[in-house]
Coordinates of C-alpha atoms and ligand atoms in Angstrom, one line a residue:
X14 CA -0.2 -0.2 0.2
X15 CA 3.2 2.3 0.8
X16 CA 5.3 1.2 -2.0
X17 CA 6.6 4.2 -3.7
X18 CA 6.0 3.9 -7.8
X19 CA 8.3 6.4 -10.0
X20 CA 5.0 7.6 -11.8
X21 CA 3.8 8.6 -8.2
X22 CA 6.5 10.8 -7.5
X23 CA 5.5 14.9 -7.6
X24 CA 2.1 14.4 -7.9
X25 CA 0.0 16.9 -6.8
X26 CA -2.4 16.9 -3.5
X27 CA -6.0 17.9 -3.6
X28 CA -8.7 17.8 -0.6
X29 CA -11.5 15.9 -1.9
X30 CA -13.7 15.9 1.2
X31 CA -14.5 17.5 4.7
X32 CA -16.5 16.7 7.7
X33 CA -17.1 18.0 11.1
X34 CA -18.5 17.6 14.6
X35 CA -19.3 19.2 17.8
X36 CA -21.2 17.5 20.6
X37 CA -24.3 18.3 21.8
X38 CA -24.2 19.9 25.1
X39 CA -24.2 23.8 24.5
X40 CA -22.0 26.0 26.9
X41 CA -23.7 29.4 26.8
X42 CA -22.4 32.8 28.5
X43 CA -25.4 32.8 30.7
X44 CA -24.2 29.7 32.0
X45 CA -20.7 30.1 32.6
X46 CA -22.0 33.4 34.9
X47 CA -23.4 30.7 37.3
X48 CA -19.9 29.4 37.7
X49 CA -17.7 32.6 37.5
X50 CA -17.9 35.9 37.9
X51 CA -18.4 37.5 34.4
X52 CA -21.4 38.6 32.2
X53 CA -22.7 38.2 28.5
X54 CA -21.9 41.6 27.4
X55 CA -17.9 41.6 29.1
X56 CA -17.4 37.7 27.3
X57 CA -18.9 39.5 24.1
X58 CA -17.4 42.3 23.8
X59 CA -13.8 41.1 24.5
X60 CA -14.0 37.9 22.6
X61 CA -17.1 37.4 20.4
X62 CA -18.0 34.1 21.8
X63 CA -21.7 33.5 22.7
X64 CA -21.6 29.9 23.3
X65 CA -19.5 26.8 23.1
X66 CA -20.1 22.8 22.2
X67 CA -19.0 20.6 25.4
X68 CA -18.2 16.9 25.2
X69 CA -20.2 14.7 27.5
X70 CA -18.0 12.5 30.5
X71 CA -17.3 9.9 28.9
X72 CA -16.9 11.5 25.6
X73 CA -12.9 12.0 24.2
X74 CA -11.2 13.4 21.4
X75 CA -11.1 10.1 19.6
X76 CA -15.2 9.9 19.9
X77 CA -15.3 13.4 18.0
X78 CA -12.9 12.4 15.5
X79 CA -15.0 9.5 14.5
X80 CA -18.2 11.5 14.5
X81 CA -16.1 14.1 12.4
X82 CA -15.2 11.0 9.7
X83 CA -18.4 9.6 9.7
X84 CA -20.3 12.9 8.9
X85 CA -17.7 13.1 5.7
X86 CA -18.9 9.4 4.8
X87 CA -22.3 10.5 4.5
X88 CA -22.0 13.6 2.6
X89 CA -18.8 12.5 0.4
X90 CA -19.9 8.7 -0.2
X91 CA -16.7 7.8 0.0
X92 CA -14.4 4.8 1.0
X93 CA -12.0 5.2 3.9
X94 CA -10.5 1.8 3.9
X95 CA -7.8 2.6 1.7
X96 CA -6.7 5.5 3.4
X97 CA -3.1 4.9 3.8
X98 CA -1.9 7.6 6.4
X99 CA -4.0 9.3 9.5
X100 CA -2.9 12.5 10.9
X101 CA -4.8 13.7 13.9
X102 CA -4.1 17.3 15.3
X103 CA -4.5 17.8 18.8
X104 CA -3.6 18.9 22.5
X105 CA -6.2 17.1 24.1
X106 CA -5.5 13.4 23.0
X107 CA -7.7 10.5 25.3
X108 CA -4.2 9.7 26.6
X109 CA -0.3 10.8 25.5
X110 CA -0.2 7.2 24.2
X111 CA -1.6 5.3 22.1
X112 CA -2.4 8.3 19.5
X113 CA -5.7 9.7 18.8
X114 CA -5.0 8.5 15.2
X115 CA -4.4 5.1 16.0
X116 CA -7.8 4.9 17.6
X117 CA -9.4 6.2 14.2
X118 CA -7.5 3.8 12.5
X119 CA -8.8 0.6 14.6
X120 CA -12.6 2.5 14.5
X121 CA -12.2 2.7 10.8
X122 CA -11.0 -1.0 10.0
X123 CA -8.3 0.3 8.1
X124 CA -5.5 -2.5 7.7
X125 CA -2.6 -0.7 6.1
X126 CA -2.5 2.6 7.9
X127 CA 0.2 4.9 9.4
X128 CA -1.4 7.1 12.2
X129 CA 0.3 9.9 14.1
X130 CA -0.9 12.8 16.1
X131 CA 0.4 16.2 15.8
X132 CA 0.6 18.6 18.7
X133 CA 1.3 22.3 17.6
X134 CA -1.7 23.2 19.7
X135 CA -4.2 25.7 17.7
X136 CA -1.5 25.8 14.9
X137 CA -2.1 21.9 14.6
X138 CA -4.6 22.0 11.6
X139 CA -2.6 24.2 9.6
X140 CA 0.7 22.2 10.3
X141 CA -0.8 18.8 9.6
X142 CA -2.2 20.1 6.1
X143 CA 1.2 21.4 5.3
X144 CA 2.8 17.5 6.4
X145 CA -0.2 15.8 4.5
X146 CA 0.9 17.7 1.6
X147 CA 4.5 16.7 1.8
X148 CA 3.7 12.9 2.3
X149 CA 1.5 13.1 -0.9
X150 CA 3.5 15.2 -3.2
X151 CA 6.6 12.9 -2.3
X152 CA 4.5 10.4 -3.6
X153 CA 4.7 8.4 -0.3
X154 CA 1.6 8.2 0.3
X155 CA -1.7 8.6 -1.8
X156 CA -4.6 8.9 0.5
X157 CA -4.3 10.8 3.9
X158 CA -7.0 11.6 6.6
X159 CA -6.3 15.3 8.4
X160 CA -8.4 15.5 11.6
X161 CA -8.2 18.5 14.0
X162 CA -10.0 17.7 16.9
X163 CA -10.4 19.3 20.8
X164 CA -11.9 18.6 24.0
X165 CA -10.4 21.4 25.7
X166 CA -13.4 21.2 28.1
X167 CA -11.6 18.5 29.9
X168 CA -8.1 20.4 30.4
X169 CA -10.2 23.8 31.1
X170 CA -9.8 25.4 34.7
X171 CA -13.7 26.5 35.7
X172 CA -12.7 28.6 38.2
X173 CA -10.2 31.1 36.2
X174 CA -12.6 33.5 34.9
X175 CA -10.0 34.8 32.4
X176 CA -9.9 31.2 30.5
X177 CA -13.1 29.5 30.9
X178 CA -15.0 31.7 28.9
X179 CA -12.8 31.0 25.9
X180 CA -12.7 27.2 25.3
X181 CA -15.1 24.6 23.9
X182 CA -14.9 21.2 22.2
X183 CA -15.2 20.2 18.6
X184 CA -13.6 18.5 15.1
X185 CA -13.1 19.0 11.4
X186 CA -11.8 16.7 9.3
X187 CA -10.4 16.8 5.8
X188 CA -9.6 13.9 3.0
X189 CA -6.6 14.6 0.9
X190 CA -5.8 12.7 -2.2
X191 CA -2.7 12.3 -4.7
X192 CA -3.7 13.5 -8.1
X193 CA -2.1 13.4 -11.2
X194 CA -4.2 16.6 -12.2
X195 CA -1.0 19.3 -12.5
X196 CA -3.0 21.6 -10.2
X197 CA -2.5 20.8 -6.3
X198 CA -4.5 22.4 -3.6
X199 CA -1.7 23.7 -1.3
X200 CA -0.4 26.9 -3.2
X201 CA 2.3 27.9 -0.6
X202 CA 3.1 28.0 3.1
X203 CA 4.8 29.5 6.3
X204 CA 5.1 28.3 9.5
X205 CA 7.6 30.5 12.6
X206 CA 7.8 29.7 16.3
X207 CA 9.2 31.4 19.6
X208 CA 9.8 29.1 22.1
X209 CA 11.0 31.5 24.4
X210 CA 7.4 32.7 24.7
X211 CA 6.2 29.1 25.5
X212 CA 5.2 30.0 28.9
X213 CA 2.8 32.6 28.3
X214 CA 0.0 29.4 27.3
X215 CA 0.6 26.0 28.1
X216 CA -0.8 22.6 30.0
X217 CA 1.7 20.7 31.8
X218 CA 1.6 18.1 34.3
X219 CA 4.8 17.2 34.2
X220 CA 7.6 19.7 34.0
X221 CA 7.1 22.5 36.2
X222 CA 9.4 25.0 34.1
X223 CA 9.4 26.2 30.6
X224 CA 13.0 27.1 30.0
X225 CA 13.8 29.4 32.8
X226 CA 10.3 30.3 34.0
X227 CA 8.4 27.9 36.7
X228 CA 4.4 26.9 35.6
X229 CA 1.7 25.1 37.6
X230 CA 1.5 21.6 37.0
X231 CA -2.4 21.0 37.4
X232 CA -2.9 19.5 34.1
X233 CA -5.2 22.7 33.2
X234 CA -5.0 25.6 30.3
X235 CA -3.2 28.9 31.6
X236 CA -2.4 31.7 29.9
X237 CA -1.4 35.2 30.1
X238 CA -4.0 36.4 27.9
X239 CA -2.6 40.0 27.6
X240 CA 0.9 38.9 26.6
X241 CA -1.0 36.1 24.1
X242 CA -2.9 38.9 22.5
X243 CA -0.3 41.2 22.3
X244 CA 2.1 38.6 20.6
X245 CA -0.9 37.5 18.1
X246 CA -1.6 41.0 16.9
X247 CA 1.8 41.9 16.0
X248 CA 4.0 38.8 15.2
X249 CA 1.1 36.8 13.9
X250 CA -0.5 39.7 11.7
X251 CA 3.4 39.7 10.4
X252 CA 3.3 36.1 9.5
X253 CA 0.0 36.3 7.5
X254 CA 1.5 39.2 5.5
X255 CA 4.9 37.0 4.9
X256 CA 2.6 34.2 3.4
X257 CA 0.9 36.6 1.1
X258 CA 4.6 38.0 -0.1
X259 CA 5.9 34.3 -0.4
X260 CA 2.9 33.6 -2.6
X261 CA 2.9 37.0 -4.8
X262 CA -0.6 37.1 -3.2
X263 CA -2.5 40.3 -2.0
X264 CA -5.6 39.9 0.2
X265 CA -7.8 41.1 -2.7
X266 CA -6.3 38.4 -4.1
X267 CA -7.6 35.7 -1.9
X268 CA -11.2 34.7 -1.5
X269 CA -11.4 34.0 1.9
X270 CA -9.2 34.7 4.9
X271 CA -9.6 31.9 8.1
X272 CA -7.6 32.4 10.8
X273 CA -7.6 30.5 14.1
X274 CA -10.6 31.4 16.1
X275 CA -9.0 32.7 18.9
X276 CA -11.2 35.4 19.7
X277 CA -13.0 38.1 17.7
X278 CA -10.8 40.7 19.0
X279 CA -8.0 39.1 17.7
X280 CA -9.2 38.4 14.5
X281 CA -10.6 41.7 13.9
X282 CA -6.8 43.2 14.7
X283 CA -5.5 40.7 12.3
X284 CA -7.9 41.7 9.3
X285 CA -6.8 45.2 10.3
X286 CA -3.0 44.8 9.9
X287 CA -3.0 42.4 6.9
X288 CA -5.6 44.4 4.7
X289 CA -8.5 41.5 4.7
X290 CA -12.1 42.7 5.4
X291 CA -14.1 41.1 7.9
X292 CA -16.6 40.4 5.1
X293 CA -13.8 38.1 3.5
X294 CA -13.0 36.4 7.0
X295 CA -14.6 33.1 8.4
X296 CA -14.0 32.3 11.7
X297 CA -16.2 29.5 13.9
X298 CA -15.6 31.7 17.1
X299 CA -19.0 33.3 17.9
X300 CA -20.9 29.7 18.5
X301 CA -18.0 27.1 19.2
X302 CA -15.7 29.2 20.9
X303 CA -11.6 28.5 20.9
X304 CA -11.7 25.2 19.8
X305 CA -8.0 25.1 18.9
X306 CA -6.7 22.4 16.2
X307 CA -10.6 22.2 15.2
X308 CA -11.4 25.8 14.8
X309 CA -10.2 26.1 11.3
X310 CA -11.5 23.1 9.8
X311 CA -14.9 23.9 11.8
X312 CA -15.2 27.1 10.0
X313 CA -14.7 26.2 6.9
X314 CA -17.3 23.5 7.0
X315 CA -20.0 25.8 8.1
X316 CA -19.3 28.1 5.0
X317 CA -19.1 24.9 2.7
X318 CA -22.6 23.8 4.0
X319 CA -24.0 27.6 3.6
X320 CA -22.5 27.2 0.6
X321 CA -20.2 30.4 1.3
X322 CA -17.2 29.1 -0.5
X323 CA -17.2 28.1 -3.8
X324 CA -14.9 26.1 -6.4
X325 CA -11.7 27.0 -7.0
X326 CA -11.6 30.0 -4.4
X327 CA -8.6 30.8 -2.9
X328 CA -8.4 30.5 0.6
X329 CA -5.9 31.6 3.3
X330 CA -5.6 29.3 6.7
X331 CA -3.6 31.1 9.3
X332 CA -3.3 28.8 12.4
X333 CA -1.6 30.0 15.8
X334 CA -1.1 29.7 19.3
X335 CA 0.8 27.3 22.0
X336 CA 4.5 27.0 21.3
X337 CA 4.2 30.2 20.7
X338 CA 3.9 28.9 16.9
X339 CA 2.1 29.8 14.1
X340 CA 1.6 27.7 10.5
X341 CA -0.3 29.3 7.6
X342 CA -1.4 27.7 3.9
X343 CA -3.1 29.1 0.8
X344 CA -5.1 26.8 -1.0
X345 CA -7.1 26.6 -3.8
X346 CA -10.3 25.2 -2.7
X347 CA -11.4 21.9 -4.6
X348 CA -14.8 20.7 -3.5
Ligands
COA14 N1 -15.7 38.7 33.0 C1 -15.3 40.0 33.5 N2 -14.3 40.7 33.9 C2 -13.3 39.8 33.9 C3 -13.1 38.2 33.4 C4 -14.7 37.9 33.0 N3 -14.6 36.5 32.2 N4 -12.0 38.1 32.8 C5 -11.6 39.1 33.4 N5 -12.1 40.0 33.7 C6 -11.6 41.7 34.3 C7 -10.1 41.5 34.8 O1 -10.4 41.3 36.3 C8 -9.8 42.9 34.4 O2 -10.2 43.6 35.9 P1 -9.5 44.7 36.4 O3 -9.4 45.9 35.7 O4 -10.7 45.2 37.4 O5 -8.3 44.4 37.3 C9 -10.1 43.3 33.6 O6 -11.5 41.9 33.2 C10 -9.3 43.3 32.2 O7 -8.7 42.5 32.4 P2 -7.6 41.8 31.1 O8 -6.8 40.8 31.8 O9 -7.0 43.1 30.7 O10 -8.6 41.7 30.1 P3 -8.2 41.9 28.5 O11 -9.1 42.3 27.8 O12 -7.2 41.6 28.4 O13 -9.4 40.5 27.9 C11 -8.7 38.3 27.6 C12 -9.0 39.2 28.8 C13 -8.4 36.9 27.8 C14 -10.0 38.3 26.4 C15 -7.7 39.0 26.4 O14 -6.2 39.1 27.4 C16 -7.5 37.9 25.2 O15 -8.1 37.7 24.1 N6 -6.3 36.9 25.2 C17 -6.0 36.3 24.3 C18 -6.1 35.0 24.8 C19 -6.3 34.0 23.6 O16 -6.7 34.2 22.6 N7 -5.4 32.6 23.7 C20 -5.3 31.6 22.8 C21 -4.8 31.9 21.9 S1 -4.6 30.7 20.9

């Protein structure tokens, strides 16, 4: 299944299906008012979030992945047993090992298939697409399932009002395949990381320091919201501009900007600094909150289901977050 045939080498990668899932339970701003000293007006004004979906007690990231993939199978009537590689981008795996990807392999009953989890926090989905693209273009694999999935509610401290208002659960999946068509879907990519700022946004249950910085080890998300905000609006905006420069494209040449749905204020600031209008920007922030690796595929799938994204349109997807790391791609939409 994984044999490299010379004729496969330098094929192109195309996106052939998309699916998504969010858990049933909704956590509204009114619900949060009962947990911490906050209110709907403050949350909406600072973050743009109205609701988030929260996994059930016994529902973990792998279960969300299964649902997103089944959603994809039903909508596109596709075969998944010949998938030869699975990448799950997540910061909330059911266990450190086995990987969530291996649970997806087992659930789908695929016999010959590589499976890895990728951890790049909120940049995870775009990083996974970059890697899948490389594996397909090299000819090493032919059909790759990429899923971004999180159960952030499991690692959110619901007594910390500065973080618990932000996060939600969900999953989104792309099927990517090699193609002999001379037009690939991934047009260009860009990544940048600044590990010296890692202590500004983390989750640890092991190490009690990141670099020289002492950190909490309670296994919950901890962030310096103001520092993360400052980094996002300056360094991430610069990264988006670098990606466009590299592609010789401007905001006017790009149909859709899909930044990670960290929060609406960050998205607005990114738009202001990069030349995108809010009308050409898609997000999943209002009804799903910050779902980390799932936020970009969720935003895209909502727009696909609404018929907003059209075949052949150009889209800039940009993930950023814990690391601190950023990972962006420009793609041509093929569905
Ligand atoms: N409800 C009501 N008041 C709140 C609150 C809440 N949920 N959380 C904090 N506050 C209060 C603070 O205590 C503070 O009060 P004070 O002025 O009396 O001290 C005030 O609101 C302002 O706090 P501050 O932390 O400066 O708020 P902020 O404007 O920076 O907004 C965030 C907080 C978290 C929304 C903002 O920093 C942010 O968006 N950061 C980026 C976080 C992020 O996106 N992380 C994920 C990246 S992938």
